[in-house]
Every structure is written in structure tokens, then in C-alpha cells.
JSON list of C-alpha atoms in Angstrom, two decimals:
[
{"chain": "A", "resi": 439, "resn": "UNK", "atom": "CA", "xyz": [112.40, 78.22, 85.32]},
{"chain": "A", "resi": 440, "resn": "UNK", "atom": "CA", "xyz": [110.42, 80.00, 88.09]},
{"chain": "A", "resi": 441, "resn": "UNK", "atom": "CA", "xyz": [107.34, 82.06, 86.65]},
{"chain": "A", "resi": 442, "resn": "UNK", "atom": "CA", "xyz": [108.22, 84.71, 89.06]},
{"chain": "A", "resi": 443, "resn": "UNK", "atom": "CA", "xyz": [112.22, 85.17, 90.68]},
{"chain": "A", "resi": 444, "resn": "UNK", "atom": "CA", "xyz": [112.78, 87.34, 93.36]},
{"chain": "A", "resi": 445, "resn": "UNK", "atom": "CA", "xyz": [115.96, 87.49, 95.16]},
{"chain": "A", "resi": 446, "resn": "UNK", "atom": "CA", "xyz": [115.36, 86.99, 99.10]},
{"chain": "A", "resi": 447, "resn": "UNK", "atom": "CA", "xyz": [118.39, 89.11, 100.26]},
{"chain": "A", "resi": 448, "resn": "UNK", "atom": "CA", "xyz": [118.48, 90.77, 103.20]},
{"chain": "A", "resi": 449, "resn": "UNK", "atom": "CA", "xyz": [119.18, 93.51, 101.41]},
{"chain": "A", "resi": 450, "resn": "UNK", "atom": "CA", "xyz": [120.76, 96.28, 104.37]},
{"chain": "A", "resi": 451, "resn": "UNK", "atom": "CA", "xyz": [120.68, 100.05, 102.98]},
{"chain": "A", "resi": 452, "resn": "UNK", "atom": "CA", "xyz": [121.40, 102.91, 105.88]},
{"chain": "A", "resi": 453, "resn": "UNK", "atom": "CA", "xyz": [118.50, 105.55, 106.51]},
{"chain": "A", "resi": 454, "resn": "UNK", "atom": "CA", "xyz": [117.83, 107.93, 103.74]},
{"chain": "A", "resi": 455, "resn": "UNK", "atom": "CA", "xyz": [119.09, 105.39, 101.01]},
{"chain": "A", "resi": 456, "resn": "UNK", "atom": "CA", "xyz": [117.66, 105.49, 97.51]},
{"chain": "A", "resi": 457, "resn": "UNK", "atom": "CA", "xyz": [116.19, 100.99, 97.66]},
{"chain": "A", "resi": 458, "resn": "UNK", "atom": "CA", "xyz": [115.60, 99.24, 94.81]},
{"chain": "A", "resi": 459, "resn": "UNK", "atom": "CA", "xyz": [113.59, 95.85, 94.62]},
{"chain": "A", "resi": 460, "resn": "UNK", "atom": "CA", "xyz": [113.15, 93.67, 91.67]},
{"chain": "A", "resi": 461, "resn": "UNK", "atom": "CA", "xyz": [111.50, 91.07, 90.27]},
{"chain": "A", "resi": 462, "resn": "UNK", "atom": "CA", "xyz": [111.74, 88.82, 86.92]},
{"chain": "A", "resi": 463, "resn": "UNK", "atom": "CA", "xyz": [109.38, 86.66, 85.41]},
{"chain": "A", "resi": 464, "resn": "UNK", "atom": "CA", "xyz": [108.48, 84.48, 82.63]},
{"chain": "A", "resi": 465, "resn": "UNK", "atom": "CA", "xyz": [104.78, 84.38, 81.73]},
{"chain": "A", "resi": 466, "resn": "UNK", "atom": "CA", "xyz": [104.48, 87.20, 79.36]},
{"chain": "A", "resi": 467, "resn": "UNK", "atom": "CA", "xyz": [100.72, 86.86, 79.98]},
{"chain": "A", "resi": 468, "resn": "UNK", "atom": "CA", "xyz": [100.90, 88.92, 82.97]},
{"chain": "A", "resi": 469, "resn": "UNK", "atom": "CA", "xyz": [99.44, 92.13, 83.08]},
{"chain": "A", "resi": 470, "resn": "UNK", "atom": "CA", "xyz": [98.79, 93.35, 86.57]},
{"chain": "A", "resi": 471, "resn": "UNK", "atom": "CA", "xyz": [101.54, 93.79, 89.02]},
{"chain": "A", "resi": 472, "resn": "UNK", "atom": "CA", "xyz": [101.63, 94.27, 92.66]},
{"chain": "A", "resi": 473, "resn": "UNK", "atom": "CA", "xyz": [104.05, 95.20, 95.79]},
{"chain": "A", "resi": 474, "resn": "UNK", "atom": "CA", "xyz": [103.03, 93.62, 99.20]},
{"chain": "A", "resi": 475, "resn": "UNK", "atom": "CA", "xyz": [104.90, 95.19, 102.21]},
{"chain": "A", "resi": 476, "resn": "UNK", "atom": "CA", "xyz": [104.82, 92.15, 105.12]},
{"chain": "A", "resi": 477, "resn": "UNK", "atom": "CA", "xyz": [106.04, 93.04, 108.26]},
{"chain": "A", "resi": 478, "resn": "UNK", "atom": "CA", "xyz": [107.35, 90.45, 110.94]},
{"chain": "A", "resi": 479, "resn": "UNK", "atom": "CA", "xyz": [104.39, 88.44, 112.28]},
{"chain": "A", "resi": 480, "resn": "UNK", "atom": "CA", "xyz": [102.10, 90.17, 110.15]},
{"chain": "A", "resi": 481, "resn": "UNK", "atom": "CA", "xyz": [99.90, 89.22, 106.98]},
{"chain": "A", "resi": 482, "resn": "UNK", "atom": "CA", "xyz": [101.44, 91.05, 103.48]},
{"chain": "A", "resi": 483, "resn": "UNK", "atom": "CA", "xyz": [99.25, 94.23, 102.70]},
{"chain": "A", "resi": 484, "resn": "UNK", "atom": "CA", "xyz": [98.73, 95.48, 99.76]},
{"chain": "A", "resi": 485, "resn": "UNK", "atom": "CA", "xyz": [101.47, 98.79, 99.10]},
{"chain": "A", "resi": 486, "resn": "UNK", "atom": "CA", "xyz": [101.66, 99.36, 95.30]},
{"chain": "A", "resi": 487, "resn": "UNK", "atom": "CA", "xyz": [99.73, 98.04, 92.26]},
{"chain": "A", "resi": 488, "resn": "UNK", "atom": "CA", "xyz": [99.76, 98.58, 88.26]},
{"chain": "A", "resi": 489, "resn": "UNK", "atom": "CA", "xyz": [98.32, 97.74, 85.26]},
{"chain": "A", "resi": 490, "resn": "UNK", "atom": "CA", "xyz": [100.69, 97.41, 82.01]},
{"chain": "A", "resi": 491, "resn": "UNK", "atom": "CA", "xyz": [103.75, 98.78, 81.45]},
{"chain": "A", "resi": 492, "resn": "UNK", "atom": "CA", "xyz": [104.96, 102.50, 83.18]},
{"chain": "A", "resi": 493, "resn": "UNK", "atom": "CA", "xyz": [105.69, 103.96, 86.08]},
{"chain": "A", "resi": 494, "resn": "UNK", "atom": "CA", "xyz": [103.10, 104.37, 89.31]},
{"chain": "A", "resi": 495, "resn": "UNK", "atom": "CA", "xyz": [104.49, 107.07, 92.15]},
{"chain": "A", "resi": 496, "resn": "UNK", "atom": "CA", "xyz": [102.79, 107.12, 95.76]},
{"chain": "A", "resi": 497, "resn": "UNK", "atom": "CA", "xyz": [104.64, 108.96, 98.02]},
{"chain": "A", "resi": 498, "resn": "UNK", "atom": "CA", "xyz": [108.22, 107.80, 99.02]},
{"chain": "A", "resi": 499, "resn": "UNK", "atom": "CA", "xyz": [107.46, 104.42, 96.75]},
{"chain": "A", "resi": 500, "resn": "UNK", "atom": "CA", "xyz": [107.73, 104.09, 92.62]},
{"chain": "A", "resi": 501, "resn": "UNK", "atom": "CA", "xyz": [106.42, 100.97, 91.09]},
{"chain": "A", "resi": 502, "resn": "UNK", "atom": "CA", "xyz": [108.21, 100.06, 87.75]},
{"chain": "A", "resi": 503, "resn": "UNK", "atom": "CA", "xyz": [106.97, 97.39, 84.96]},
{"chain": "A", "resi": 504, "resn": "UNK", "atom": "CA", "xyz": [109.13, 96.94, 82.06]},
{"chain": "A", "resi": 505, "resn": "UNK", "atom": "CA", "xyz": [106.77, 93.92, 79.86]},
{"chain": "A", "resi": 506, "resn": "UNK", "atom": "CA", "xyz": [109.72, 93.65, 77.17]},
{"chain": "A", "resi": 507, "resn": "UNK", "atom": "CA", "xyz": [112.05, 92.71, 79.54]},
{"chain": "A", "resi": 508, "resn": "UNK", "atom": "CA", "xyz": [109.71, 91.01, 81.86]},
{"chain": "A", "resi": 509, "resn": "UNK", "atom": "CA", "xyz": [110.90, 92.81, 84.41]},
{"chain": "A", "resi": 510, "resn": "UNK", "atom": "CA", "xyz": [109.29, 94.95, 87.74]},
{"chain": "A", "resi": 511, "resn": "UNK", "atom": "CA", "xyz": [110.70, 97.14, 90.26]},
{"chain": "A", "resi": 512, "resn": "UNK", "atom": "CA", "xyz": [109.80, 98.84, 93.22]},
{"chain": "A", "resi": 513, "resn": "UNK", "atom": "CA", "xyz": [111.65, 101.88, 94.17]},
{"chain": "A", "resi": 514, "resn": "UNK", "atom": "CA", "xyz": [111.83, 103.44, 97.86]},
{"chain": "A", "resi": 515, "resn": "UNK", "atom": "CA", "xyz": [113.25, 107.29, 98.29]},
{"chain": "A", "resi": 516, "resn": "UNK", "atom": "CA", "xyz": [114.79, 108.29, 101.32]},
{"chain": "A", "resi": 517, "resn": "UNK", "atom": "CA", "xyz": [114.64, 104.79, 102.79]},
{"chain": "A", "resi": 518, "resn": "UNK", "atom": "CA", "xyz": [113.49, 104.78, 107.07]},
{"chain": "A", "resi": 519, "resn": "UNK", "atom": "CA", "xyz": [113.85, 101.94, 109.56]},
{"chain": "A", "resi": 520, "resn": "UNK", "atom": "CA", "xyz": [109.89, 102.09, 109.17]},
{"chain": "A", "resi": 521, "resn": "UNK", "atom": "CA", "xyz": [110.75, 100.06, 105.88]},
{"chain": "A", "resi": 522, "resn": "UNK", "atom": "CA", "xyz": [112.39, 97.65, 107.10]},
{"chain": "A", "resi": 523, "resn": "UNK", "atom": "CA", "xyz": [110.00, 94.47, 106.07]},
{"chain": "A", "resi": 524, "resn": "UNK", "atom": "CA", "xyz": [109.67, 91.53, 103.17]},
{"chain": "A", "resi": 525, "resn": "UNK", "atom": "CA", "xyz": [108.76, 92.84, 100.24]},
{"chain": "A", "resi": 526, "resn": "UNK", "atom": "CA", "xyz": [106.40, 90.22, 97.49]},
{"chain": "A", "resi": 527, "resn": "UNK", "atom": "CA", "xyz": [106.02, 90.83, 94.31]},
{"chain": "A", "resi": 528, "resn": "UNK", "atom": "CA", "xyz": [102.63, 89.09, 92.87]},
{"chain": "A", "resi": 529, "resn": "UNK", "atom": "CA", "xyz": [101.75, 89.20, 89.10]},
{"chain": "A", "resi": 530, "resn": "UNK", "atom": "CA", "xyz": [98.03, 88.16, 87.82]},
{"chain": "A", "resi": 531, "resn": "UNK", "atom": "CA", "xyz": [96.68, 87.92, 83.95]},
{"chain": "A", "resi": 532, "resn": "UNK", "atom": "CA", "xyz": [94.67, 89.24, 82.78]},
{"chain": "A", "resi": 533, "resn": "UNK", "atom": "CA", "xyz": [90.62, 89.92, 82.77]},
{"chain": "A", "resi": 534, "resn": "UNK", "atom": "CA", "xyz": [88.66, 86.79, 81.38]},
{"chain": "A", "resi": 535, "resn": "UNK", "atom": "CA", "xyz": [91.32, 84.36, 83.06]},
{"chain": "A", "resi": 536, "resn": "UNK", "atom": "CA", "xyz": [91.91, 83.35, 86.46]},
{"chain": "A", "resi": 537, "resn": "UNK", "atom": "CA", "xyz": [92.85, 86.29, 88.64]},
{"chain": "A", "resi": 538, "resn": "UNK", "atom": "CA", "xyz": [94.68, 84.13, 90.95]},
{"chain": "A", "resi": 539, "resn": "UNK", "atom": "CA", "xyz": [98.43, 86.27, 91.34]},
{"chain": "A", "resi": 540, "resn": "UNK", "atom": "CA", "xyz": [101.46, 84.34, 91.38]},
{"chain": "A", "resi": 541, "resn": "UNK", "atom": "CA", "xyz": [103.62, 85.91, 94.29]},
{"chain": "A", "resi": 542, "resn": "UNK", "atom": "CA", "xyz": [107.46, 85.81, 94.49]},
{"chain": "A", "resi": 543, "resn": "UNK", "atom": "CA", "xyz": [109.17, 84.18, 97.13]},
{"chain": "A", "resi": 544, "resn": "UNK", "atom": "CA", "xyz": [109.87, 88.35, 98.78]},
{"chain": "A", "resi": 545, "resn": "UNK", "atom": "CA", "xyz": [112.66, 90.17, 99.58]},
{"chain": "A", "resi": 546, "resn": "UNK", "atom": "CA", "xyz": [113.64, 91.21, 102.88]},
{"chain": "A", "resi": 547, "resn": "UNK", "atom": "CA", "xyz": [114.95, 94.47, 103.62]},
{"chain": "A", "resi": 548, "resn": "UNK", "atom": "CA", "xyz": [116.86, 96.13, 106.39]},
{"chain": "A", "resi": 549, "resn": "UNK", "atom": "CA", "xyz": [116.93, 99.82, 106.81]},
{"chain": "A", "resi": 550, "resn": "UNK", "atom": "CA", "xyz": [119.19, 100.45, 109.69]},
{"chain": "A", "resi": 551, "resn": "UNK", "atom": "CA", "xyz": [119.55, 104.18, 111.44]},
{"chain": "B", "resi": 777, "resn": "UNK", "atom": "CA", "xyz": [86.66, 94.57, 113.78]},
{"chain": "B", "resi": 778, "resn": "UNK", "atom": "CA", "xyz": [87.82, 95.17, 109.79]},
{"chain": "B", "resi": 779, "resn": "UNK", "atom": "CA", "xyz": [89.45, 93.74, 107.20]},
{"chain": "B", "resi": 780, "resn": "UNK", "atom": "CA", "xyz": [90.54, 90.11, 107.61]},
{"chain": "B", "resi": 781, "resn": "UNK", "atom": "CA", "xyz": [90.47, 88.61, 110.73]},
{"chain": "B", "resi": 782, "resn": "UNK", "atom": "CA", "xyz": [92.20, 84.74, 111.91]},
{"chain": "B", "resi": 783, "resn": "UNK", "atom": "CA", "xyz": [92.09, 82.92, 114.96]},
{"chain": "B", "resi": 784, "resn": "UNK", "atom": "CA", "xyz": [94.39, 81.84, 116.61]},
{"chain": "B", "resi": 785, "resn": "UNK", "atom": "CA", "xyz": [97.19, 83.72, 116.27]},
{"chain": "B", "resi": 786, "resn": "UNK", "atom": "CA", "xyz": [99.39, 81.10, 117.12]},
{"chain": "B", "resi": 787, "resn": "UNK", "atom": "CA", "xyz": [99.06, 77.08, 117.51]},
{"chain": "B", "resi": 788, "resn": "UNK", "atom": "CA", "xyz": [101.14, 74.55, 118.90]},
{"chain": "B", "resi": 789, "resn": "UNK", "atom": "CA", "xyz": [99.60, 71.35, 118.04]},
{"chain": "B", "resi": 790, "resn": "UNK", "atom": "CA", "xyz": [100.96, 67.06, 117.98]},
{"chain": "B", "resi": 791, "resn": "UNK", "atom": "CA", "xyz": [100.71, 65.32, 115.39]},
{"chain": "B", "resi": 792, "resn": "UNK", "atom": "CA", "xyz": [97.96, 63.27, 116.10]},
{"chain": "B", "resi": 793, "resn": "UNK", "atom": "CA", "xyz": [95.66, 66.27, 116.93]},
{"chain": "B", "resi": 794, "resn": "UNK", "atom": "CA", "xyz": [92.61, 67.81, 115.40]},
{"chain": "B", "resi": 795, "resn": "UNK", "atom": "CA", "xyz": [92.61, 71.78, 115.22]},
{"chain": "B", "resi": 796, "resn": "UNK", "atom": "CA", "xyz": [90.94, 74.13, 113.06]},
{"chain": "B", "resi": 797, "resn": "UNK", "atom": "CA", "xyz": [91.99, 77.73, 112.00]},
{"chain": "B", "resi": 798, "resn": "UNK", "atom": "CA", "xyz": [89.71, 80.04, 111.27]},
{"chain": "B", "resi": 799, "resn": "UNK", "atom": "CA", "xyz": [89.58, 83.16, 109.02]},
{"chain": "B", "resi": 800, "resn": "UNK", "atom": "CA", "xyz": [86.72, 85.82, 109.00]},
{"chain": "B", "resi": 801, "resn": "UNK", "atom": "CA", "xyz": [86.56, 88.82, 106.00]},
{"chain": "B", "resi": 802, "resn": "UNK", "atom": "CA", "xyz": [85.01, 92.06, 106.78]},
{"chain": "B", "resi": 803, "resn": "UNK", "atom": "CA", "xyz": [84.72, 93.28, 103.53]},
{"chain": "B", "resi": 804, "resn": "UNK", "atom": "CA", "xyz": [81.99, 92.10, 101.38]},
{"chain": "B", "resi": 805, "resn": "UNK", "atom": "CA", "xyz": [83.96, 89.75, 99.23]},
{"chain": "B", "resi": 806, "resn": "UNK", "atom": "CA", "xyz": [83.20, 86.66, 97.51]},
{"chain": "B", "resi": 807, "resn": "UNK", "atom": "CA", "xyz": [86.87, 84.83, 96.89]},
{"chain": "B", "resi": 808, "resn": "UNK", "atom": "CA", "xyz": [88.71, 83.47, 100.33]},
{"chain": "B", "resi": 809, "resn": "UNK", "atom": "CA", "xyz": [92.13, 81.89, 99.94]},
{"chain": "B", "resi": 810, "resn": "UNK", "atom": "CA", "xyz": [94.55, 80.18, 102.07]},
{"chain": "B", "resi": 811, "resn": "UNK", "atom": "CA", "xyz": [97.98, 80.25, 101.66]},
{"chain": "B", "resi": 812, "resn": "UNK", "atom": "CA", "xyz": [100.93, 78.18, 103.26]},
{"chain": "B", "resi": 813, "resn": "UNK", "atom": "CA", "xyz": [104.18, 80.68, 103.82]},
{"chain": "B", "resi": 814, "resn": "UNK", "atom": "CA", "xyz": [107.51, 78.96, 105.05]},
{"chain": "B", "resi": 815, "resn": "UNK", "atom": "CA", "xyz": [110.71, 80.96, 105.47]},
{"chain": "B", "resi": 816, "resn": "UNK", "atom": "CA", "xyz": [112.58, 82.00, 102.22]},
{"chain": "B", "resi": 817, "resn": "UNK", "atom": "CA", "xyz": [109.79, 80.13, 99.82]},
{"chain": "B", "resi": 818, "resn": "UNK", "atom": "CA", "xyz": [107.06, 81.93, 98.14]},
{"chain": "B", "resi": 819, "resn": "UNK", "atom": "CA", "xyz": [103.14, 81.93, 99.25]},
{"chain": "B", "resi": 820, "resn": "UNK", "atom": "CA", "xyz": [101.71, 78.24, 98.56]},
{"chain": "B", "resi": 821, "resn": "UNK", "atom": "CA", "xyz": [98.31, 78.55, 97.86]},
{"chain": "B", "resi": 822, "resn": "UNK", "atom": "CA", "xyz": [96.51, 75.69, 98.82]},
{"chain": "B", "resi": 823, "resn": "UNK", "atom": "CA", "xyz": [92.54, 76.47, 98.72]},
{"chain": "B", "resi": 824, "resn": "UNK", "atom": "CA", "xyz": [90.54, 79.00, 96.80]},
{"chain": "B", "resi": 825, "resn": "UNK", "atom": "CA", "xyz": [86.66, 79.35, 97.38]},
{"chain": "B", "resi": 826, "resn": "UNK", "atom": "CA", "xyz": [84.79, 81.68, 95.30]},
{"chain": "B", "resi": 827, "resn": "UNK", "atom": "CA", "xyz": [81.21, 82.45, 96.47]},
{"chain": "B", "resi": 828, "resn": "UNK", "atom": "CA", "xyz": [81.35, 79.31, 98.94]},
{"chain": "B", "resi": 829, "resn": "UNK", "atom": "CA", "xyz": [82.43, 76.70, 96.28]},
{"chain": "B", "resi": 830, "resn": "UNK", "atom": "CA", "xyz": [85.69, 75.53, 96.26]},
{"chain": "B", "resi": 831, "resn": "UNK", "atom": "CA", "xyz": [87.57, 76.79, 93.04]},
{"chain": "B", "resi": 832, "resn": "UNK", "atom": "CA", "xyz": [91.25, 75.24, 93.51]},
{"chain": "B", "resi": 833, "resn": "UNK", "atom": "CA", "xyz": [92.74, 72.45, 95.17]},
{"chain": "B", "resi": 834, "resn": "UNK", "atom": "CA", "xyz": [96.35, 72.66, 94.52]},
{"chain": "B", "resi": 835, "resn": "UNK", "atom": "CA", "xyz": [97.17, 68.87, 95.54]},
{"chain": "B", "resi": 836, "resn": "UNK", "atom": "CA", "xyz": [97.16, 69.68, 99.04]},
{"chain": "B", "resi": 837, "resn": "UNK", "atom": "CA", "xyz": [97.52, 66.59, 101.59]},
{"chain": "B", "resi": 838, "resn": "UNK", "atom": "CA", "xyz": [94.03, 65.45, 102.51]},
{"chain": "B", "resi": 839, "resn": "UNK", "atom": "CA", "xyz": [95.48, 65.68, 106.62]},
{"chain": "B", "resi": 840, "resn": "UNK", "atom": "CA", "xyz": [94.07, 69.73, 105.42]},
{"chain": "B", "resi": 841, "resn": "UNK", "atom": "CA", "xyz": [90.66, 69.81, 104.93]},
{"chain": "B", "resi": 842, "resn": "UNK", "atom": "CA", "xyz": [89.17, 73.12, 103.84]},
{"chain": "B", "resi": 843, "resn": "UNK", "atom": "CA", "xyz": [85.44, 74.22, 104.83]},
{"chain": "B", "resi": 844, "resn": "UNK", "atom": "CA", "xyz": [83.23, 77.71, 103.55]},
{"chain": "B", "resi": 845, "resn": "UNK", "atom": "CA", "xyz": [80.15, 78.04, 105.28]},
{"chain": "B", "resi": 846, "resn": "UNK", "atom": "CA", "xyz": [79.45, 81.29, 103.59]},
{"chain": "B", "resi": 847, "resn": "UNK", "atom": "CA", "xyz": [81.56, 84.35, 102.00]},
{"chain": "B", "resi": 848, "resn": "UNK", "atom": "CA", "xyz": [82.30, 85.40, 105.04]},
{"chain": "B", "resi": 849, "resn": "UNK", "atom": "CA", "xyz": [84.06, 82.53, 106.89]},
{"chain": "B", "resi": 850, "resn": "UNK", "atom": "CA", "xyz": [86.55, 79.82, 106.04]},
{"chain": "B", "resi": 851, "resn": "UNK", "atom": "CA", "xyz": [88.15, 77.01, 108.07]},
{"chain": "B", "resi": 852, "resn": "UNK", "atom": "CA", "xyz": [91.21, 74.73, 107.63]},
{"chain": "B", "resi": 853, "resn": "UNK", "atom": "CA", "xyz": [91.12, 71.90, 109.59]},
{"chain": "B", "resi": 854, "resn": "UNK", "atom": "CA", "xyz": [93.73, 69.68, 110.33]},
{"chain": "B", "resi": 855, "resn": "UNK", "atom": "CA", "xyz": [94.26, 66.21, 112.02]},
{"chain": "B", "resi": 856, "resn": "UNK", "atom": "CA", "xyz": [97.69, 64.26, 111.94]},
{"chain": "B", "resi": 857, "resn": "UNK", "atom": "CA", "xyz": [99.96, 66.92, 110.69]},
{"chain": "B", "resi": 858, "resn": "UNK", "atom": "CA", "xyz": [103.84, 66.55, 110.12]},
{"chain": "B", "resi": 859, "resn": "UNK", "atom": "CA", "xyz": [106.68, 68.53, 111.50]},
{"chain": "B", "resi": 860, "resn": "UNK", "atom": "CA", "xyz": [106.98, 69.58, 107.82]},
{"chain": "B", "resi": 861, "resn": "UNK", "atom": "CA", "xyz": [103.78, 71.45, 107.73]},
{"chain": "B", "resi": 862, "resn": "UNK", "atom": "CA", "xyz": [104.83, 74.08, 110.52]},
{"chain": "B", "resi": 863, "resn": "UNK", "atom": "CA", "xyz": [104.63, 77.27, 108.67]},
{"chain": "B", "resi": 864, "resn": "UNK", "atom": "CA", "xyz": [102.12, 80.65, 108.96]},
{"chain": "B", "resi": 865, "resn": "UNK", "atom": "CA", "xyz": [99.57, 79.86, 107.06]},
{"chain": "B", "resi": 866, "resn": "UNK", "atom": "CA", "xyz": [97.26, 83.07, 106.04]},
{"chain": "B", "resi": 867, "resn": "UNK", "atom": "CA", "xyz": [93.98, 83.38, 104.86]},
{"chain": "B", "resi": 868, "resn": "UNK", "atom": "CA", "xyz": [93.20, 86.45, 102.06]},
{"chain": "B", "resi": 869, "resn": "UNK", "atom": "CA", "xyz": [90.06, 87.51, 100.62]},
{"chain": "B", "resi": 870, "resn": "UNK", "atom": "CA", "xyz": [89.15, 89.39, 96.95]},
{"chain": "B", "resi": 871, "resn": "UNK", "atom": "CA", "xyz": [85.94, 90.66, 95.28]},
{"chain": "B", "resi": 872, "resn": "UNK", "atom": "CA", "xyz": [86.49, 87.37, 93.07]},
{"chain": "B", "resi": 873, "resn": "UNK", "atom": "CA", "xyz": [88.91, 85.74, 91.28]},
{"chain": "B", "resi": 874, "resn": "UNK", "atom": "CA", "xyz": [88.76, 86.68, 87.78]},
{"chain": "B", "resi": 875, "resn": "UNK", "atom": "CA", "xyz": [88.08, 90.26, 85.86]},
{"chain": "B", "resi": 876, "resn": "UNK", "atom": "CA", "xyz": [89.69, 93.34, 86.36]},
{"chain": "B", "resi": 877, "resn": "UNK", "atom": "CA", "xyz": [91.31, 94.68, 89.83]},
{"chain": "B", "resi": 878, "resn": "UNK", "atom": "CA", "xyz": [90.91, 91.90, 92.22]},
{"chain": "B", "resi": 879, "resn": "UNK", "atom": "CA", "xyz": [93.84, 92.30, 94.73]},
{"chain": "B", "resi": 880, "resn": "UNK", "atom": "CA", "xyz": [93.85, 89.93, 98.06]},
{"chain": "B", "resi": 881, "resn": "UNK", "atom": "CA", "xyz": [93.90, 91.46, 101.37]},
{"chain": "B", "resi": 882, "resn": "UNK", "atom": "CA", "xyz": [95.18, 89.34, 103.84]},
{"chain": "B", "resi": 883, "resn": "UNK", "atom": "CA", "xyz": [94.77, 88.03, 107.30]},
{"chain": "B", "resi": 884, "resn": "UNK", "atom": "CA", "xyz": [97.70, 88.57, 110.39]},
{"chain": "B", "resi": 885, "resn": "UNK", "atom": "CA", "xyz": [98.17, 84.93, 109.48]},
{"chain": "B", "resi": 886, "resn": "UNK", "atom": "CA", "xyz": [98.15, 81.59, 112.39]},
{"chain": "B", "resi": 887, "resn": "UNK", "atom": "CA", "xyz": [101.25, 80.28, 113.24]},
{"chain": "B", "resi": 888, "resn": "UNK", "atom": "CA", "xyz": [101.37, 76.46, 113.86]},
{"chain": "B", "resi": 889, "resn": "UNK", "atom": "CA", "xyz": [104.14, 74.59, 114.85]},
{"chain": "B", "resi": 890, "resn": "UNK", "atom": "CA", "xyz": [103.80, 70.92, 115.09]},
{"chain": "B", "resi": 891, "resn": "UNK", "atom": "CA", "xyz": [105.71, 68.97, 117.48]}
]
């Protein structure tokens, strides 16, 4: 098993569309989770990150850890062609081990007008 | 110029030639990282330096040879690739590489094909 699973897609939603992007994973050591946004020909940047379990809002975007299940979303309101990029998932342990994230393999997402 | 900065941009390149990419951070950190990315597989990593020493080798070919003159700069150069190792390969920078909030910010990436 994959530390980190992460379905590539495409996933195609039409503007405005309520987007929902997952990822599983294995290593219940992991305790800080992060959403990279990488647009074609582009490096991934840094969009969403959280520590633990909850919820984290910025904007349009919702980050979502559930630990029991081992399971982390990203959630994108009132989707816009803007979107429309890979999104990684990348998980790290915690302080006192290696930081190093493990990244999933990304999602790419259509939003089309 | 900010953030993470790599040169070239893109690189077409035989196998048996010698090239070098090269990755500059901006931003006053001490980890730099590169990273292999091929379509529909997740970021390799392949080299981690942390304050110029190299921390992780993950049993890349020795045809890539990483170098870290200081905190600031990192190389990869290669010399008698395979078609197999066309991918984008990006370099990333963090404060470190362990404690706390340490994300990676990452270069535009190099993109090498190899004929």
C-alpha cells in the first residue's frame, strides 16, 4: 500500500461547482497536511496547510483532515476556470522527525466555463 | 528576483552529454531539494541538502550528481542520461527539514528531454 493515494482524475466540474479533492493515507504518524495548486509548466505552490485534525477556510478553499479515518480533503466553492490545475496533497510528521512531506501523485482538475 | 529561481527552463540534451541545472532560493533558507516529477506519478525526491550537506540520497543513479555550494545555490548535473529520465525536475527550498512548519516552496521547474 501507497503511504499517500490520490486519485489523478481529470476531474471536469462546470464554473460555479462546489469541487472536492481527496486524499488517503496510511502512516498514522502524520500530522501536518498540505494542498499544492501546480499549474501547467509551473512549480506546485503552496495553497492550503494544517496542523491536526479540523477544518482550515481561506477564501473560496476549505482544507479538511479527518486522522481517524486517515483521510484529507480540499474543498473549492464556486469553482472558476482560474482553478483549473493539479492539485498535491503532501503530508509530513511530526516535530523531532524528518520534516521531509510525502506528496501524492495530484489530481488534475478541469473547470470549464 | 524572489522566491525560487531555476535555469534553464527547458533542456534538450543526448545522451552522452554533460548539462547542469541550476536552482537559486531567495529566501533565507537552509534545506534545498530536488525532485523528479513525471506525468501521473508523484514527486520523486532525489536530493536533500540541509545547510550545504547533503541529508538524503534516495538511490538515485550516479549519471545525477548533486552539488551545494552554499544555502543559496544547488546544481544537478548530469552526463549520459536515458530517455527514461525525461521528466521536470524542480528544485524547492524550506527553513530546514525537521521541527515545526517547514513547508517547501518550489522552483518553475527545468524541463529535460533526452533524445
Amino acid at each position: 500500500q501507497k503511504e499517500v493515494e490520490q486519485d489523478p482524475g481529470p476531474l471536469s466540474v462546470p464554473e460555479g461547482a462546489i469541487v472536492s479533492l481527496n486524499c488517503t493515507y496510511s502512516n498514522s504518524a502524520f500530522q501536518y497536511f498540505m494542498w499544492y495548486r501546480q499549474y501547467s509548466r509551473k512549480g506546485p505552490e503552496l495553497l492550503m496547510y494544517t496542523y491536526s485534525s479540523g477544518n482550515k477556510e481561506d477564501g473560496r478553499f476549505t482544507a479538511q483532515v479527518d486522522k481517524s479515518s486517515k483521510y484529507i480533503s480540499l474543498f473549492i466553492r464556486d469553482s472558476q476556470p482560474s482553478d483549473s490545475a493539479t492539485y498535491l496533497c503532501a503530508l509530513a510528521p511530526p516535530t523531532g522527525g524528518s520534516y521531509i512531506p510525502t506528496f501524492g501523485r495530484g489530481t488534475s482538475l478541469i473547470v470549464h466555463p | 528576483e524572489t522566491g525560487v529561481t531555476q535555469t534553464p527552463r527547458h533542456l534538450v540534451m543526448g545522451m552522452t552529454n554533460k548539462k547542469s541545472l541550476k536552482c537559486e532560493q531567495h529566501l533565507g533558507h537552509n534545506a534545498m531539494y530536488w525532485y523528479k516529477q513525471s506525468a501521473k506519478k508523484p514527486l520523486e525526491l532525489m536530493f536533500v541538502y540541509s545547510l550545504e550537506e547533503r541529508v538524503e540520497n534516495n538511490s538515485v543513479p550516479s549519471r545525477f550528481s548533486p552539488e551545494c555550494p552554499n544555502s543559496s545555490h544547488l546544481f544537478l548535473h548530469l552526463h549520459t542520461l536515458q530517455p527514461e529520465d525525461s521528466a521536470l525536475y524542480l528544485c524547492a527550498s524550506s527553513r530546514g527539514t525537521s521541527g515545526g512548519r517547514n513547508e517547501q516552496f518550489f522552483g518553475p521547474g527545468t524541463r529535460l528531454t533526452v533524445l
